């Protein structure tokens, strides 16, 4: 599957799409998910509640956000692939984060959830036929092609992995 054209997604996703290496995006998602789980499993449990500055998300909350985002992107892909014509709702990341329950969870549980979400995402994407991949719809009133959503998913994770490295000191 080729990289989607900029007309296939909202402009604010360009940075995510640009982060993803060329090639088979589904194979990339599979490798990336395994590598990310391995990385996060090495983070000591007591660091899960670490935030690099006051008011910033903890490691657990950041990764719960990645899980929530991936679920949302997969949901959008499924809806559009199935022919949904209505614009899909926006994603208020701050509202979701404020209500995600990550404070009461262990980092290991968030990582296990991420692994399960990634497996479900890959199963969904691998089930799409050529007609489904070609469908286009709207999310938050902006263009969204089924084809763009694995790239956005992968780039969203890559963005937050960079945040983990640069701001949380996790490498």
mmCIF file of C-alpha atoms in Angstrom:
data_model
loop_
_atom_site.group_PDB
_atom_site.id
_atom_site.type_symbol
_atom_site.label_atom_id
_atom_site.label_comp_id
_atom_site.label_asym_id
_atom_site.label_seq_id
_atom_site.Cartn_x
_atom_site.Cartn_y
_atom_site.Cartn_z
ATOM 1 C CA UNK A 1 0.000 0.000 0.000
ATOM 2 C CA UNK A 2 1.429 3.342 -1.055
ATOM 3 C CA UNK A 3 1.700 6.329 1.253
ATOM 4 C CA UNK A 4 -1.608 8.243 1.151
ATOM 5 C CA UNK A 5 -1.851 11.595 -0.589
ATOM 6 C CA UNK A 6 -2.201 14.689 1.630
ATOM 7 C CA UNK A 7 -5.775 15.085 0.331
ATOM 8 C CA UNK A 8 -6.719 11.815 2.080
ATOM 9 C CA UNK A 9 -6.407 13.119 5.650
ATOM 10 C CA UNK A 10 -6.628 16.306 7.680
ATOM 11 C CA UNK A 11 -3.561 18.559 7.394
ATOM 12 C CA UNK A 12 -2.701 18.201 11.102
ATOM 13 C CA UNK A 13 -1.889 14.501 10.464
ATOM 14 C CA UNK A 14 0.842 15.312 7.937
ATOM 15 C CA UNK A 15 3.576 15.107 10.565
ATOM 16 C CA UNK A 16 2.431 11.630 11.589
ATOM 17 C CA UNK A 17 2.309 10.324 8.022
ATOM 18 C CA UNK A 18 5.745 11.810 7.303
ATOM 19 C CA UNK A 19 7.293 9.911 10.240
ATOM 20 C CA UNK A 20 6.397 6.481 8.855
ATOM 21 C CA UNK A 21 9.065 4.792 6.737
ATOM 22 C CA UNK A 22 8.197 3.731 3.205
ATOM 23 C CA UNK A 23 7.120 0.157 2.681
ATOM 24 C CA UNK A 24 4.431 -2.174 3.952
ATOM 25 C CA UNK A 25 2.670 -0.111 6.615
ATOM 26 C CA UNK A 26 0.948 -3.148 8.148
ATOM 27 C CA UNK A 27 4.260 -4.984 8.539
ATOM 28 C CA UNK A 28 5.649 -1.794 10.048
ATOM 29 C CA UNK A 29 2.748 -1.620 12.539
ATOM 30 C CA UNK A 30 3.399 -5.216 13.572
ATOM 31 C CA UNK A 31 7.152 -4.700 14.094
ATOM 32 C CA UNK A 32 6.653 -1.317 15.731
ATOM 33 C CA UNK A 33 4.076 -2.670 18.186
ATOM 34 C CA UNK A 34 6.355 -5.513 19.272
ATOM 35 C CA UNK A 35 9.328 -3.172 19.697
ATOM 36 C CA UNK A 36 7.275 -0.632 21.647
ATOM 37 C CA UNK A 37 5.921 -3.288 24.006
ATOM 38 C CA UNK A 38 9.459 -4.548 24.615
ATOM 39 C CA UNK A 39 10.627 -0.983 25.336
ATOM 40 C CA UNK A 40 7.777 -0.192 27.721
ATOM 41 C CA UNK A 41 8.153 -3.508 29.556
ATOM 42 C CA UNK A 42 11.683 -2.415 30.511
ATOM 43 C CA UNK A 43 10.391 0.736 32.230
ATOM 44 C CA UNK A 44 10.345 0.171 36.005
ATOM 45 C CA UNK A 45 6.804 -0.035 37.399
ATOM 46 C CA UNK A 46 7.388 2.889 39.742
ATOM 47 C CA UNK A 47 8.204 5.162 36.773
ATOM 48 C CA UNK A 48 4.741 4.701 35.258
ATOM 49 C CA UNK A 49 3.470 7.642 37.301
ATOM 50 C CA UNK A 50 6.340 9.924 36.244
ATOM 51 C CA UNK A 51 5.568 13.195 34.450
ATOM 52 C CA UNK A 52 8.474 15.303 33.186
ATOM 53 C CA UNK A 53 6.885 18.566 34.369
ATOM 54 C CA UNK A 54 3.896 19.717 36.431
ATOM 55 C CA UNK A 55 0.659 19.404 34.478
ATOM 56 C CA UNK A 56 2.142 17.015 31.918
ATOM 57 C CA UNK A 57 0.865 13.488 31.416
ATOM 58 C CA UNK A 58 2.439 10.570 33.215
ATOM 59 C CA UNK A 59 4.001 7.748 31.217
ATOM 60 C CA UNK A 60 0.887 5.640 31.893
ATOM 61 C CA UNK A 61 -1.427 8.410 30.718
ATOM 62 C CA UNK A 62 0.671 9.086 27.628
ATOM 63 C CA UNK A 63 0.529 5.451 26.592
ATOM 64 C CA UNK A 64 -3.160 5.155 27.430
ATOM 65 C CA UNK A 65 -3.610 8.081 25.041
ATOM 66 C CA UNK A 66 -1.781 6.092 22.335
ATOM 67 C CA UNK A 67 -4.176 3.179 22.979
ATOM 68 C CA UNK A 68 -7.197 5.477 22.812
ATOM 69 C CA UNK A 69 -5.930 7.123 19.634
ATOM 70 C CA UNK A 70 -5.297 3.805 17.955
ATOM 71 C CA UNK A 71 -8.786 2.580 18.854
ATOM 72 C CA UNK A 72 -10.236 5.776 17.416
ATOM 73 C CA UNK A 73 -8.233 5.525 14.185
ATOM 74 C CA UNK A 74 -9.223 1.862 13.779
ATOM 75 C CA UNK A 75 -12.874 2.727 14.446
ATOM 76 C CA UNK A 76 -12.744 5.431 11.804
ATOM 77 C CA UNK A 77 -11.182 2.989 9.348
ATOM 78 C CA UNK A 78 -13.865 0.394 10.056
ATOM 79 C CA UNK A 79 -16.723 2.878 9.700
ATOM 80 C CA UNK A 80 -15.429 4.338 6.449
ATOM 81 C CA UNK A 81 -14.534 0.894 5.068
ATOM 82 C CA UNK A 82 -18.101 -0.217 5.724
ATOM 83 C CA UNK A 83 -19.499 2.794 3.861
ATOM 84 C CA UNK A 84 -20.333 5.293 6.608
ATOM 85 C CA UNK A 85 -21.245 8.603 4.969
ATOM 86 C CA UNK A 86 -21.672 10.761 8.097
ATOM 87 C CA UNK A 87 -18.730 12.664 9.523
ATOM 88 C CA UNK A 88 -17.254 10.745 12.434
ATOM 89 C CA UNK A 89 -16.838 12.563 15.767
ATOM 90 C CA UNK A 90 -13.680 14.371 16.874
ATOM 91 C CA UNK A 91 -11.250 13.108 19.512
ATOM 92 C CA UNK A 92 -10.836 15.424 22.505
ATOM 93 C CA UNK A 93 -7.578 13.979 23.804
ATOM 94 C CA UNK A 94 -7.599 16.057 26.985
ATOM 95 C CA UNK A 95 -11.152 15.023 27.892
ATOM 96 C CA UNK A 96 -10.337 11.361 27.254
ATOM 97 C CA UNK A 97 -7.099 11.599 29.255
ATOM 98 C CA UNK A 98 -8.882 13.222 32.203
ATOM 99 C CA UNK A 99 -11.235 10.234 32.321
ATOM 100 C CA UNK A 100 -8.950 7.355 31.304
ATOM 101 C CA UNK A 101 -8.395 5.825 34.754
ATOM 102 C CA UNK A 102 -4.668 5.414 34.132
ATOM 103 C CA UNK A 103 -3.743 6.793 37.568
ATOM 104 C CA UNK A 104 -5.174 3.672 39.182
ATOM 105 C CA UNK A 105 -3.489 1.227 36.818
ATOM 106 C CA UNK A 106 -0.082 -0.354 36.561
ATOM 107 C CA UNK A 107 2.082 0.494 33.558
ATOM 108 C CA UNK A 108 2.261 -3.233 32.750
ATOM 109 C CA UNK A 109 -1.531 -3.274 32.365
ATOM 110 C CA UNK A 110 -1.482 -0.315 29.979
ATOM 111 C CA UNK A 111 1.258 -2.036 27.943
ATOM 112 C CA UNK A 112 -0.785 -5.263 27.817
ATOM 113 C CA UNK A 113 -3.775 -3.239 26.643
ATOM 114 C CA UNK A 114 -1.645 -1.632 23.932
ATOM 115 C CA UNK A 115 -0.535 -5.091 22.715
ATOM 116 C CA UNK A 116 -4.174 -6.232 22.553
ATOM 117 C CA UNK A 117 -5.270 -3.059 20.762
ATOM 118 C CA UNK A 118 -2.459 -3.431 18.203
ATOM 119 C CA UNK A 119 -3.406 -7.067 17.558
ATOM 120 C CA UNK A 120 -7.038 -6.038 17.018
ATOM 121 C CA UNK A 121 -6.011 -3.147 14.765
ATOM 122 C CA UNK A 122 -3.913 -5.443 12.590
ATOM 123 C CA UNK A 123 -6.694 -8.030 12.376
ATOM 124 C CA UNK A 124 -9.138 -5.319 11.275
ATOM 125 C CA UNK A 125 -6.795 -3.805 8.701
ATOM 126 C CA UNK A 126 -5.817 -7.210 7.285
ATOM 127 C CA UNK A 127 -9.486 -8.006 6.741
ATOM 128 C CA UNK A 128 -10.105 -5.085 4.375
ATOM 129 C CA UNK A 129 -10.411 -5.843 0.675
ATOM 130 C CA UNK A 130 -9.290 -3.514 -2.124
ATOM 131 C CA UNK A 131 -12.671 -1.752 -2.262
ATOM 132 C CA UNK A 132 -12.585 -1.021 1.478
ATOM 133 C CA UNK A 133 -9.048 0.393 1.281
ATOM 134 C CA UNK A 134 -10.177 2.782 -1.479
ATOM 135 C CA UNK A 135 -13.105 4.271 0.455
ATOM 136 C CA UNK A 136 -13.013 7.826 1.712
ATOM 137 C CA UNK A 137 -15.095 9.551 4.332
ATOM 138 C CA UNK A 138 -15.039 12.322 6.894
ATOM 139 C CA UNK A 139 -13.787 12.541 10.463
ATOM 140 C CA UNK A 140 -14.375 15.727 12.396
ATOM 141 C CA UNK A 141 -15.574 17.250 9.111
ATOM 142 C CA UNK A 142 -12.229 16.611 7.395
ATOM 143 C CA UNK A 143 -11.166 14.044 4.776
ATOM 144 C CA UNK A 144 -10.241 10.574 5.978
ATOM 145 C CA UNK A 145 -9.438 7.664 3.694
ATOM 146 C CA UNK A 146 -9.266 4.118 4.985
ATOM 147 C CA UNK A 147 -5.839 3.926 3.375
ATOM 148 C CA UNK A 148 -4.529 6.865 5.423
ATOM 149 C CA UNK A 149 -5.484 5.482 8.806
ATOM 150 C CA UNK A 150 -2.752 2.833 9.249
ATOM 151 C CA UNK A 151 -0.189 5.500 8.361
ATOM 152 C CA UNK A 152 -1.703 7.921 10.876
ATOM 153 C CA UNK A 153 -1.800 5.176 13.519
ATOM 154 C CA UNK A 154 1.864 4.313 12.985
ATOM 155 C CA UNK A 155 2.919 7.963 12.905
ATOM 156 C CA UNK A 156 0.963 8.777 16.064
ATOM 157 C CA UNK A 157 2.850 6.050 17.901
ATOM 158 C CA UNK A 158 6.188 7.212 16.454
ATOM 159 C CA UNK A 159 5.416 10.757 17.613
ATOM 160 C CA UNK A 160 4.762 9.600 21.164
ATOM 161 C CA UNK A 161 7.812 7.317 21.166
ATOM 162 C CA UNK A 162 9.863 10.424 20.362
ATOM 163 C CA UNK A 163 8.190 12.212 23.286
ATOM 164 C CA UNK A 164 9.114 9.281 25.555
ATOM 165 C CA UNK A 165 12.745 9.532 24.446
ATOM 166 C CA UNK A 166 13.073 13.311 24.468
ATOM 167 C CA UNK A 167 11.023 14.305 27.505
ATOM 168 C CA UNK A 168 10.797 11.195 29.687
ATOM 169 C CA UNK A 169 14.301 9.836 29.099
ATOM 170 C CA UNK A 170 13.118 6.419 27.917
ATOM 171 C CA UNK A 171 15.205 4.868 25.168
#
